[in-house]
CSV table of C-alpha atoms in Angstrom, one decimal:
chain,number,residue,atom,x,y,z
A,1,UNK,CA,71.1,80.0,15.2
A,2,UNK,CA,73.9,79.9,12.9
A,3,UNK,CA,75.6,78.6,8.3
A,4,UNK,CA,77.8,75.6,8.2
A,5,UNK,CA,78.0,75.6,10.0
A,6,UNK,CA,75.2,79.1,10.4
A,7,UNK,CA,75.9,78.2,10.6
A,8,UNK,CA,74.0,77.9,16.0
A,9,UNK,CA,70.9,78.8,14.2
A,10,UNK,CA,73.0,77.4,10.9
A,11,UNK,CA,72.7,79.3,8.0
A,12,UNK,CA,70.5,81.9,8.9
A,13,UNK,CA,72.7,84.6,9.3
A,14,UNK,CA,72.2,86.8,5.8
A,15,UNK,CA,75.4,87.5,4.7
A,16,UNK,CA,75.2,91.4,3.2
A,17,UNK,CA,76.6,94.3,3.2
A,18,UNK,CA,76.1,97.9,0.8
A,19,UNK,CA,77.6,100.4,-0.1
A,20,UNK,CA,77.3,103.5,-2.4
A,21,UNK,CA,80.0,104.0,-4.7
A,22,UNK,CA,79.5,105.8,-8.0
A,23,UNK,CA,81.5,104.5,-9.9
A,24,UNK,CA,79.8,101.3,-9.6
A,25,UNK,CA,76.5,103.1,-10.6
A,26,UNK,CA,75.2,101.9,-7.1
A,27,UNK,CA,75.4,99.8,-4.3
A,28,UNK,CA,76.9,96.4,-4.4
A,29,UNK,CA,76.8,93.2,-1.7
A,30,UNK,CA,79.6,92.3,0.6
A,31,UNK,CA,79.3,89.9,3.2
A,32,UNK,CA,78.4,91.9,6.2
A,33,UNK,CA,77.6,95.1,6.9
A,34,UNK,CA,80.0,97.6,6.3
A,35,UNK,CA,82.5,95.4,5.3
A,36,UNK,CA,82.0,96.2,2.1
A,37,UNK,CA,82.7,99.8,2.5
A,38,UNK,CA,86.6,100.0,0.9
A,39,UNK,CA,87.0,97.3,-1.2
A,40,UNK,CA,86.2,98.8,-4.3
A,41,UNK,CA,88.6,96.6,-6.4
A,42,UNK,CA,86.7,93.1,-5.2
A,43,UNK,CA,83.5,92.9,-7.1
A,44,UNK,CA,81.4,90.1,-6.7
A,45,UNK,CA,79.6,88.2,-9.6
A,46,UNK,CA,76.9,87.2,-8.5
A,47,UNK,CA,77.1,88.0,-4.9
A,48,UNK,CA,75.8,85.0,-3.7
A,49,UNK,CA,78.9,83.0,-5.0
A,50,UNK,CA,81.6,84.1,-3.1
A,51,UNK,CA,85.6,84.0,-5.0
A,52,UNK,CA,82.9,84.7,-8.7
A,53,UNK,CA,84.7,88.0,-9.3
A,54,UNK,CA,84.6,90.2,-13.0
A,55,UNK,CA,88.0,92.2,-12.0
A,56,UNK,CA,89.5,94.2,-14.7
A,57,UNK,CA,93.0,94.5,-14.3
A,58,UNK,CA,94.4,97.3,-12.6
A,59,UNK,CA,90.9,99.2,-12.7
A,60,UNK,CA,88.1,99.0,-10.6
A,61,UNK,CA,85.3,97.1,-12.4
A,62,UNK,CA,82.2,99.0,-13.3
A,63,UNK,CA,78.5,97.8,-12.6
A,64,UNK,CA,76.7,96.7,-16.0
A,65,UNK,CA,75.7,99.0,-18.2
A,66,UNK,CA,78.1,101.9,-17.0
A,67,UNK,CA,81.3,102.8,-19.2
A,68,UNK,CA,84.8,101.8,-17.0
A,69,UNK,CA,86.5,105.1,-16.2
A,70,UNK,CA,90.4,104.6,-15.0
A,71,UNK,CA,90.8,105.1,-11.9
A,72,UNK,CA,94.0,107.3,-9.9
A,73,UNK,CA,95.9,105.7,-6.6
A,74,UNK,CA,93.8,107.6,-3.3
A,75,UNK,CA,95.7,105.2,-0.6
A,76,UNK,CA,95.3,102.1,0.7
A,77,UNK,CA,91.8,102.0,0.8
A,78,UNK,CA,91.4,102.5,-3.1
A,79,UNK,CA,93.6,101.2,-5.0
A,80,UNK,CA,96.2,97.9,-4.8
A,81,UNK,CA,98.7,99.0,-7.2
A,82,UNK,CA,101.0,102.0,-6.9
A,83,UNK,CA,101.2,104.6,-10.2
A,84,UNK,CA,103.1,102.9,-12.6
A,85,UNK,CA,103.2,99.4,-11.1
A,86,UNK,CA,100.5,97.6,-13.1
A,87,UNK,CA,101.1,94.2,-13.9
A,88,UNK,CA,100.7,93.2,-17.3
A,89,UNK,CA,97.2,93.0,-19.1
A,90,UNK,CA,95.8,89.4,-19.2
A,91,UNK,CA,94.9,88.4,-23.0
A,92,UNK,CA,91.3,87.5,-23.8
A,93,UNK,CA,91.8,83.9,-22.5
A,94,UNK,CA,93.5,84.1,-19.4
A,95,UNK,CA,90.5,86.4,-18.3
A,96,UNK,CA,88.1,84.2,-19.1
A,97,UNK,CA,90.1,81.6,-17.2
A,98,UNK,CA,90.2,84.1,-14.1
A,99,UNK,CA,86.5,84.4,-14.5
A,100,UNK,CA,85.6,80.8,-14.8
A,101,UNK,CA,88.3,79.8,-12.1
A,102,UNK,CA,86.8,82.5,-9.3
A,103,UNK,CA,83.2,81.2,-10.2
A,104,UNK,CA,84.6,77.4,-9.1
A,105,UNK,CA,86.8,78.5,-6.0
A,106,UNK,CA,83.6,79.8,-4.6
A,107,UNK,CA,81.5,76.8,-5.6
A,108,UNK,CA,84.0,74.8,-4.3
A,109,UNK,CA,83.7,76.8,-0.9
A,110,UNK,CA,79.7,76.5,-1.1
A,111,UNK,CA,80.0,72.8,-1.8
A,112,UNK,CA,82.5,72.5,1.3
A,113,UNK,CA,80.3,74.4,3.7
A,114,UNK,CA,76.8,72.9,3.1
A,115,UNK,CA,77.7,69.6,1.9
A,116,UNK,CA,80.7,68.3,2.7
A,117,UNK,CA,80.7,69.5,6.3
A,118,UNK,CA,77.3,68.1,6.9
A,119,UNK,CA,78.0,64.5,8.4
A,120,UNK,CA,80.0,67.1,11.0
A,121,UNK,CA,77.0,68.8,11.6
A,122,UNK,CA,75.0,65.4,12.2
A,123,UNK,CA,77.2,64.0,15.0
A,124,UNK,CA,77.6,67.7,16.7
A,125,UNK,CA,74.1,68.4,17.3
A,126,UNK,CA,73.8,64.4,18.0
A,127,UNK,CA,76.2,64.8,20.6
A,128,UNK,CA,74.6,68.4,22.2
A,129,UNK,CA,71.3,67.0,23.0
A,130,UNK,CA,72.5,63.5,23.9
A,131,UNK,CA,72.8,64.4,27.9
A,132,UNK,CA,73.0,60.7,28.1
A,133,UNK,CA,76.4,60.7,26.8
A,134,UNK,CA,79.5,59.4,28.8
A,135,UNK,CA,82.0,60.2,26.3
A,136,UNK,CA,81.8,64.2,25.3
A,137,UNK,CA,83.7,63.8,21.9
A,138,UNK,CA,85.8,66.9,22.4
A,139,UNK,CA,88.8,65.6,20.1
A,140,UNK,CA,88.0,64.5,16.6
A,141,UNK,CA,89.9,61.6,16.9
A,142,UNK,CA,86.6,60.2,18.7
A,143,UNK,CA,84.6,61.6,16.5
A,144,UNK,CA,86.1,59.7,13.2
A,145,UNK,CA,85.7,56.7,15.2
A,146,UNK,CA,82.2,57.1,15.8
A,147,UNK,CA,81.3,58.5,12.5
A,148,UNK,CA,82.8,55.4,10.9
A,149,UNK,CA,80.3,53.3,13.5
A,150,UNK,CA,77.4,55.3,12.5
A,151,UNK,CA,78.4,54.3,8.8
A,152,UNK,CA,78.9,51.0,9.1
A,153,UNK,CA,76.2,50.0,11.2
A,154,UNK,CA,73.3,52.1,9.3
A,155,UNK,CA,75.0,52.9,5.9
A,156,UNK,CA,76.3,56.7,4.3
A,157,UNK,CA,72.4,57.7,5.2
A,158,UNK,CA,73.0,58.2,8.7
A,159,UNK,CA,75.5,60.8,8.0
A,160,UNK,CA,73.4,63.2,5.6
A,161,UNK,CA,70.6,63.4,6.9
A,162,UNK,CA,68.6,66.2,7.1
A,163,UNK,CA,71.1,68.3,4.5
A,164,UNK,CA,67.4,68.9,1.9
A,165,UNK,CA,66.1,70.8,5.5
A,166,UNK,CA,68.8,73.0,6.2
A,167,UNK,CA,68.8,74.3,2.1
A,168,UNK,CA,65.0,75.2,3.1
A,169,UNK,CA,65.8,77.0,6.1
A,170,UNK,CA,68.2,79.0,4.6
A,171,UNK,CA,65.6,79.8,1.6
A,172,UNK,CA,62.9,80.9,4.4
A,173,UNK,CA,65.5,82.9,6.0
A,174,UNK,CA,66.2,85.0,2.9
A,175,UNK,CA,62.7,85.1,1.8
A,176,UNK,CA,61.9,86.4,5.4
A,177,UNK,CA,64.0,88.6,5.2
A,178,UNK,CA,63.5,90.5,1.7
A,179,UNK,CA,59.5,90.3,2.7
A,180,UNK,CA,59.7,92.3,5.8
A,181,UNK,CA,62.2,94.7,4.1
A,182,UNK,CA,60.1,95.3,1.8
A,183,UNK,CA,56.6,95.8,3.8
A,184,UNK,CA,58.9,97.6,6.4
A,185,UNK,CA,61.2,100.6,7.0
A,186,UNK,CA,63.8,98.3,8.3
A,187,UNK,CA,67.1,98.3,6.7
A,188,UNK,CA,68.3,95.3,4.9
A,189,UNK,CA,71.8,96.2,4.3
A,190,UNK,CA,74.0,99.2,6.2
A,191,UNK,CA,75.9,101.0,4.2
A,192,UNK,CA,78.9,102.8,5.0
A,193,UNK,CA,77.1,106.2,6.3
A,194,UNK,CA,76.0,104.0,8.8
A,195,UNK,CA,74.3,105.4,12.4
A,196,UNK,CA,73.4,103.7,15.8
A,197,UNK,CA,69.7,104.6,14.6
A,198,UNK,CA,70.5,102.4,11.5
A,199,UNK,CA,72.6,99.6,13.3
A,200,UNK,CA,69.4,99.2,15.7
A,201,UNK,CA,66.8,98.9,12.8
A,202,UNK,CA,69.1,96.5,11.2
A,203,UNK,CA,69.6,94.3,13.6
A,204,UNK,CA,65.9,94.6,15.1
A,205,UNK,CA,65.0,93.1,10.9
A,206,UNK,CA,67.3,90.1,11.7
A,207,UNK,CA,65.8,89.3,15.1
A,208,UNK,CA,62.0,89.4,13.4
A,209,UNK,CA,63.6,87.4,10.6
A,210,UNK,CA,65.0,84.9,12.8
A,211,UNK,CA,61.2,84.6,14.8
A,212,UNK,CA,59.9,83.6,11.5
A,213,UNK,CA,62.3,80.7,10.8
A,214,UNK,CA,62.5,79.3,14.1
A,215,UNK,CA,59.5,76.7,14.0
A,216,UNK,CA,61.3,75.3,10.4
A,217,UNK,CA,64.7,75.4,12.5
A,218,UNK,CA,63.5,73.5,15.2
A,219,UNK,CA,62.1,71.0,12.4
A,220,UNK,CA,65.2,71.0,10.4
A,221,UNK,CA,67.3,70.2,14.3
A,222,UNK,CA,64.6,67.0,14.8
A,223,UNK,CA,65.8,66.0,11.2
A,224,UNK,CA,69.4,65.6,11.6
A,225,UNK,CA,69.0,64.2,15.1
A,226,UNK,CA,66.7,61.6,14.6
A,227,UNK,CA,67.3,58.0,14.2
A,228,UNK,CA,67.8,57.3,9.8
A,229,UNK,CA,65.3,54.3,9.5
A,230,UNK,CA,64.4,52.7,6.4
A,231,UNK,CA,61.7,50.7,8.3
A,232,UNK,CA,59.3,51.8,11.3
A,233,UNK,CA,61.1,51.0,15.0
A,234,UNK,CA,59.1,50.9,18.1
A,235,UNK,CA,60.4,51.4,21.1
A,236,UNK,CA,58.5,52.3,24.0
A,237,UNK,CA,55.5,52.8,22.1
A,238,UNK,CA,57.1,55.5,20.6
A,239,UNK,CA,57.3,55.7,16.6
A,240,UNK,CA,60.6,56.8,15.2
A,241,UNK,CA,59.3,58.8,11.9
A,242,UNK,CA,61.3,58.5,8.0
A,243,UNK,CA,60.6,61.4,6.8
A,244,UNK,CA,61.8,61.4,3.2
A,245,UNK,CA,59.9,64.3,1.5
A,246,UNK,CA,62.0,67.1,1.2
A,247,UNK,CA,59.2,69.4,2.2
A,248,UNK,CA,58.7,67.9,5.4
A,249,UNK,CA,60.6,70.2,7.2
A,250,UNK,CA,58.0,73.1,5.6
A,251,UNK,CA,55.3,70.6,6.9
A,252,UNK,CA,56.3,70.2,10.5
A,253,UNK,CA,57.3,73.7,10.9
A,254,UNK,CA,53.6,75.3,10.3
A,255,UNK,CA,52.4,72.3,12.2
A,256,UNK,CA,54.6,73.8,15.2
A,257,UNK,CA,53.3,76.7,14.7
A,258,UNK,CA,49.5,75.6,14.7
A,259,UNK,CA,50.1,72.9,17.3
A,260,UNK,CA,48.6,70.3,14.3
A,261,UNK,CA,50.1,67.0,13.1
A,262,UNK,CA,53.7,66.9,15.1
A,263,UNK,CA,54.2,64.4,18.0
A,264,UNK,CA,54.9,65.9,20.7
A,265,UNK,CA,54.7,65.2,24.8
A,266,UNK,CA,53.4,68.0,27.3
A,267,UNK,CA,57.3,68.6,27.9
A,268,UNK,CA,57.5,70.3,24.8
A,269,UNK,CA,58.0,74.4,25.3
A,270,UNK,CA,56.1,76.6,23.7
A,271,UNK,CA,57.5,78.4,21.0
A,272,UNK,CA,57.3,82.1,22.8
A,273,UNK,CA,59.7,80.6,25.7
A,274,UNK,CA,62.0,79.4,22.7
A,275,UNK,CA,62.2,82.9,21.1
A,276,UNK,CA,64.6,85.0,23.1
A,277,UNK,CA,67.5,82.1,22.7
A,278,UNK,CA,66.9,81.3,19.6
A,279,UNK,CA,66.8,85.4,18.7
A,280,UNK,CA,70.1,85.9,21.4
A,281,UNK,CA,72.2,83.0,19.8
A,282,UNK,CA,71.2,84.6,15.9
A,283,UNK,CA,72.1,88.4,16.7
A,284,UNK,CA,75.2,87.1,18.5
A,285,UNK,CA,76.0,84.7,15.7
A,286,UNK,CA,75.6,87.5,12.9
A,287,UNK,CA,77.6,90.5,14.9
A,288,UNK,CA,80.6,88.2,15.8
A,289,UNK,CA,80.9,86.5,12.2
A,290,UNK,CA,80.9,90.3,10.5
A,291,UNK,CA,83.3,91.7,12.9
A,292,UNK,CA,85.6,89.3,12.5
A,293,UNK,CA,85.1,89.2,8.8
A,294,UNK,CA,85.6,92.9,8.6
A,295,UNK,CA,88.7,92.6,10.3
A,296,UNK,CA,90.1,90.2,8.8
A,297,UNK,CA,89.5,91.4,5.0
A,298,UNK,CA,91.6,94.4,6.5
A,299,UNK,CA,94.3,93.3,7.4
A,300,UNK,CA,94.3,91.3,4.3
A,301,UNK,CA,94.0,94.2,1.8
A,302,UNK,CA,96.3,96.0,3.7
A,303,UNK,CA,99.0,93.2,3.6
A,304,UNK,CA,98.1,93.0,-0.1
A,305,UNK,CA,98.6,96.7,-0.4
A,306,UNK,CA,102.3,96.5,1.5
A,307,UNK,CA,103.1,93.5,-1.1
A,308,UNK,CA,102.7,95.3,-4.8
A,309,UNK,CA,104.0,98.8,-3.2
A,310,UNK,CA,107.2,96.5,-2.4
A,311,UNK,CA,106.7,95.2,-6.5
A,312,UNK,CA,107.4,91.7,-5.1
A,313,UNK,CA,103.7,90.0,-6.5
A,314,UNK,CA,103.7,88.4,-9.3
A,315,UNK,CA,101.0,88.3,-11.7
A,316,UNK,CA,99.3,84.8,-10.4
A,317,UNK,CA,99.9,86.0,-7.0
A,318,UNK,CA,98.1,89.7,-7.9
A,319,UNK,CA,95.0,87.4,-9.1
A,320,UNK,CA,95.0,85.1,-6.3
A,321,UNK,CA,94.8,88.2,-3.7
A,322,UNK,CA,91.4,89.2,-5.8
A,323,UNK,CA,90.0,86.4,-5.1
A,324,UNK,CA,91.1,84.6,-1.4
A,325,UNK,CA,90.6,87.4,0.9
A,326,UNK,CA,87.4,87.0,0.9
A,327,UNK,CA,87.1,83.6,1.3
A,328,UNK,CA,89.2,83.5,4.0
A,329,UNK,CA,87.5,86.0,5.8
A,330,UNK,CA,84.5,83.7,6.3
A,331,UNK,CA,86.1,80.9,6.8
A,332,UNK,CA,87.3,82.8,9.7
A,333,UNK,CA,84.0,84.8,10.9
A,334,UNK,CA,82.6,81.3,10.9
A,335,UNK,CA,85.1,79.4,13.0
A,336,UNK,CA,85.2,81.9,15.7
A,337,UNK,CA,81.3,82.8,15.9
A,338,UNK,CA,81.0,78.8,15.9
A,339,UNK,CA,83.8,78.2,18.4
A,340,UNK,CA,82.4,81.4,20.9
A,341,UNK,CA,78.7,81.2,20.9
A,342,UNK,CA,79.2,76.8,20.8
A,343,UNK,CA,77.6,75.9,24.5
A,344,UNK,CA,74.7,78.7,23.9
A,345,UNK,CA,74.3,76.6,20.9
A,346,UNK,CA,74.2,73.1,22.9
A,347,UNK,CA,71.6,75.2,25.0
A,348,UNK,CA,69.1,76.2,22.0
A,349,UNK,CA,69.1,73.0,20.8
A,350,UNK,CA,68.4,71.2,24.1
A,351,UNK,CA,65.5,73.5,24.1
A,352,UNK,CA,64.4,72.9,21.0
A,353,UNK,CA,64.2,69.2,20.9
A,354,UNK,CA,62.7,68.6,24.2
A,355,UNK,CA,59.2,67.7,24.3
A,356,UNK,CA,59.5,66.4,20.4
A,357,UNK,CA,59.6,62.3,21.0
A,358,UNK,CA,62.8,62.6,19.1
A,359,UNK,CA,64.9,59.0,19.8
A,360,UNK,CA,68.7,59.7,18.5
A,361,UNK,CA,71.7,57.7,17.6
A,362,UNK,CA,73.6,56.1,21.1
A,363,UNK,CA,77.0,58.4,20.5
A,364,UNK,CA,79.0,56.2,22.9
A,365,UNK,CA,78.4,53.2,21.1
A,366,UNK,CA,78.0,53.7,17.5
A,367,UNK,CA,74.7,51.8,17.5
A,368,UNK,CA,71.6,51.6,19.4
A,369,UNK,CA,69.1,54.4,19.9
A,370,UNK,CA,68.4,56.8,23.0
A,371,UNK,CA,64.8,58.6,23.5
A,372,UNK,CA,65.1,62.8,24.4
A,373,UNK,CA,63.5,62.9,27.9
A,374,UNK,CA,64.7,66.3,29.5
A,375,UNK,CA,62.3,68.5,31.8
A,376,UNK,CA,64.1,71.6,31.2
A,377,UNK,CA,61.6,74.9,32.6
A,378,UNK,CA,63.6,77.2,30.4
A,379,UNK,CA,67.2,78.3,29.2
A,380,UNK,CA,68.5,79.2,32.3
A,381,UNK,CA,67.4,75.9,33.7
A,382,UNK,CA,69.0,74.5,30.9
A,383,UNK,CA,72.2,76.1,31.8
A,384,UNK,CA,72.2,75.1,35.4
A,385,UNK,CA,71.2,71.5,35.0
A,386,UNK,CA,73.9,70.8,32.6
A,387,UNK,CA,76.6,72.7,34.5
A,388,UNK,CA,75.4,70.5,37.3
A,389,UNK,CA,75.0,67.4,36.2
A,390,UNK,CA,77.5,67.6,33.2
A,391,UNK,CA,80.0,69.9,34.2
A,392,UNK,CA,81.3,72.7,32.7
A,393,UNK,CA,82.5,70.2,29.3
A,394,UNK,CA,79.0,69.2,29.1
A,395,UNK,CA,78.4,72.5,26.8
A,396,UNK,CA,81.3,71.1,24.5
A,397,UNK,CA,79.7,67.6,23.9
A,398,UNK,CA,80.8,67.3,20.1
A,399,UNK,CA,82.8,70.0,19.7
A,400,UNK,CA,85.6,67.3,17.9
A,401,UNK,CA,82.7,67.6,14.9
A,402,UNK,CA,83.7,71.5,14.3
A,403,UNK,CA,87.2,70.6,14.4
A,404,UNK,CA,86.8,68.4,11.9
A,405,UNK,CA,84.2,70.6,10.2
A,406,UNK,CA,86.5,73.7,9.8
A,407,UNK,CA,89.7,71.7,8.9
A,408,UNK,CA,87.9,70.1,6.1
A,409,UNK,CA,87.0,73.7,4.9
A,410,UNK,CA,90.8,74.5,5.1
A,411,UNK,CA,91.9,72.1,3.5
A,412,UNK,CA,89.8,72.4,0.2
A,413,UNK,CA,90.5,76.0,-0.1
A,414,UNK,CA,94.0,75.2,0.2
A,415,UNK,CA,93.7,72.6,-2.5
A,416,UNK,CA,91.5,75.1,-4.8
A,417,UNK,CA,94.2,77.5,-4.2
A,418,UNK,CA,97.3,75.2,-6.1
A,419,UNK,CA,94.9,74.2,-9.1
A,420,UNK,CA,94.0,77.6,-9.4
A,421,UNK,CA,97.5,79.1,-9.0
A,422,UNK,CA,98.5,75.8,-11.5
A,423,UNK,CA,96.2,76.8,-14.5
A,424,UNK,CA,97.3,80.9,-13.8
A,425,UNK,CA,101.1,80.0,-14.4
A,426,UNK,CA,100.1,77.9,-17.6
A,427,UNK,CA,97.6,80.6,-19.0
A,428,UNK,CA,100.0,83.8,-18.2
């Protein structure tokens, strides 16, 4: 289960890291474990907003409420500037520009992710469960086309919805996951002292996490799938449902749970057969995304670091290194976990939605509906029915939607990146 993406099991993945560094007065969040173990120079303000730095210039920036003490160049890991290569101090309103400006990149990145990508998200699970489908939509140039159908025929509505359900399963997510923290041993964060011992418990908190927001996952999936009516349809004696309250998802979810007030046919699995994929495709999901993140945000800092001991940055370009690295870093994590763990993902939601008297958009023409009758015993079922009668593409069905998805995300970063580097050079 993953974001935007999740984000798979989307956005369920918590994002966090620790680490214990004094002279922050304690530990601080980084987006995945570990990651945040020598990058004491990006701060994050709040953490949840990522690019929302406080970064004193040339100094590391202390937590609130402890006096900033200088700090000396260690290497690499430490520090960005050489001895004696500071840039020049930014006056009181080009800081508060830098503050401001972070805050916005990394709204602008939120805003991209959960919003803007989420008629992508729409059509790609549309197209995973749809084993009626003829055409796959593996290129996103049949993916505009049909998205454009979808709009014209049933209006912007078709495209967004289910976006107020995927909010709430990231909400249950984090609140899962600070409640058995808490009432538990189990690490929420690793920091940088970190042990197999630890890396098991950790992990082991993010697969009970992900058991807990499964039945409102598998309600948020039925949302974005099903057919957007402003009227009741019947077809085959089956009722397509509007749900518009934005607590339906909350609703449905317990009532999965309890086996009370959801539709459902006797094809529907139980939710214990639905665990181990759901938990498989979330641990997979979270370990891929901070690997790559970690990676990535070194080889970043290290270019970085190779840049001002070469005193060829400029001051704009100094603050734009503060406050991209990270940003990029997850737009990355999130492409590849997305692009890897992609046919598990057409597999959990197969899973999910069978059984649920779901009836979803007809991707191959833009209009009509389709009811959801598979007879899948289980995942590996799944996987062999599909790989039989769908060939081995049949686990990409949609993947034009990520394309699309992740180029959109590229593209407003880029563009957040000139009008930030524009208001810099008129500030400095």
């Amino acid at each position: 289960m993953h974001p935007r993406r999740p984000e798979g099991f989307d956005g369920l993945g918590y994002r966090g890291g620790v680490r214990d560094d004094p002279a922050f007065g304690g530990p601080f969040h980084a987006r995945a474990f570990g990651s945040g173990t020598d990058l004491g120079h990006w701060v994050t303000t709040p953490p949840d907003i990522p690019g929302s730095r406080n970064l004193h210039w040339g100094e590391k920036s202390p937590s609130y409420g402890v006096p900033s003490a200088p700090t000396t160049l260690e290497g690499p890991a430490e520090e960005p500037f050489p001895s004696g290569g500071e840039g020049p101090r930014p006056g009181p309103s080009s800081e508060q520009l830098n503050r401001f400006a972070g805050f916005g990149i990394g709204l602008a990145s939120l805003f991209t992710e959960n919003v803007l990508a989420h008629p992508c998200i729409v059509l790609r699970r549309q197209c995973q469960v749809n084993y009626h489908a003829r055409h796959y939509h593996l290129t996103p140039f049949t993916v505009i086309n049909i998205m454009y159908s979808f709009n014209k025929t049933q209006g912007p509505r078709a495209l967004w919805k289910g976006m107020g359900s995927t909010f709430i399963v990231q909400g249950v997510t984090l609140g899962a996951e600070g409640i058995i923290s808490e009432f538990t041993p189990l690490p929420r964060e690793v920091s940088h002292k970190w042990n197999p011992k630890l890396i098991g418990e950790h992990l082991l908190l993010k697969c009970l996490t992900y058991m807990v927001a499964m039945p409102f996952y598998s309600a948020s999936l039925i949302e974005t799938v099903q057919v957007s009516a402003l009227v009741t349809i019947v077809l085959s004696s089956e009722i397509i449902r509007d749900n518009t309250g934005i607590l339906e998802c909350i609703r449905e979810g317990i009532g999965r749970v309890i086996g009370l007030g959801v539709p459902h046919s006797k094809r529907l699995l139980p939710l214990f057969s639905l665990i181990f994929p759901t938990v498989l495709h979330g641990v997979l999901h979270y370990i891929i995304s901070s690997i790559i993140q970690k990676i990535v945000l070194l080889i970043l800092k290290r270019k970085t670091y190779n840049s001002h001991l070469a005193e060829s940055t400029s001051p704009v370009q100094s603050m734009l290194d503060a406050y991209f690295p990270e940003l990029i870093a997850n737009f990355a994590a999130s492409l590849c976990s997305d692009v890897i763990l992609y046919p598990l993902e057409t597999v959990l939601h197969r899973l999910h939605i069978q059984g649920t008297r779901t009836i979803i958009d007809n991707t191959d023409l833009g209009y009509e509906v389709l009811p959801i009758n598979t007879q899948y015993e289980g995942m590996r079922d799944c996987i062999n029915t599909i790989k039989q009668e769908e060939g081995m593409f049949g686990f990409y069905k949609g993947f034009g939607a990520v394309i699309i998805q992740y180029t959109l995300h590229a593209a407003i970063l880029q563009i957040t990146k000139i009008i930030y580097s524009t208001l810099l050079q008129n500030s400095i």
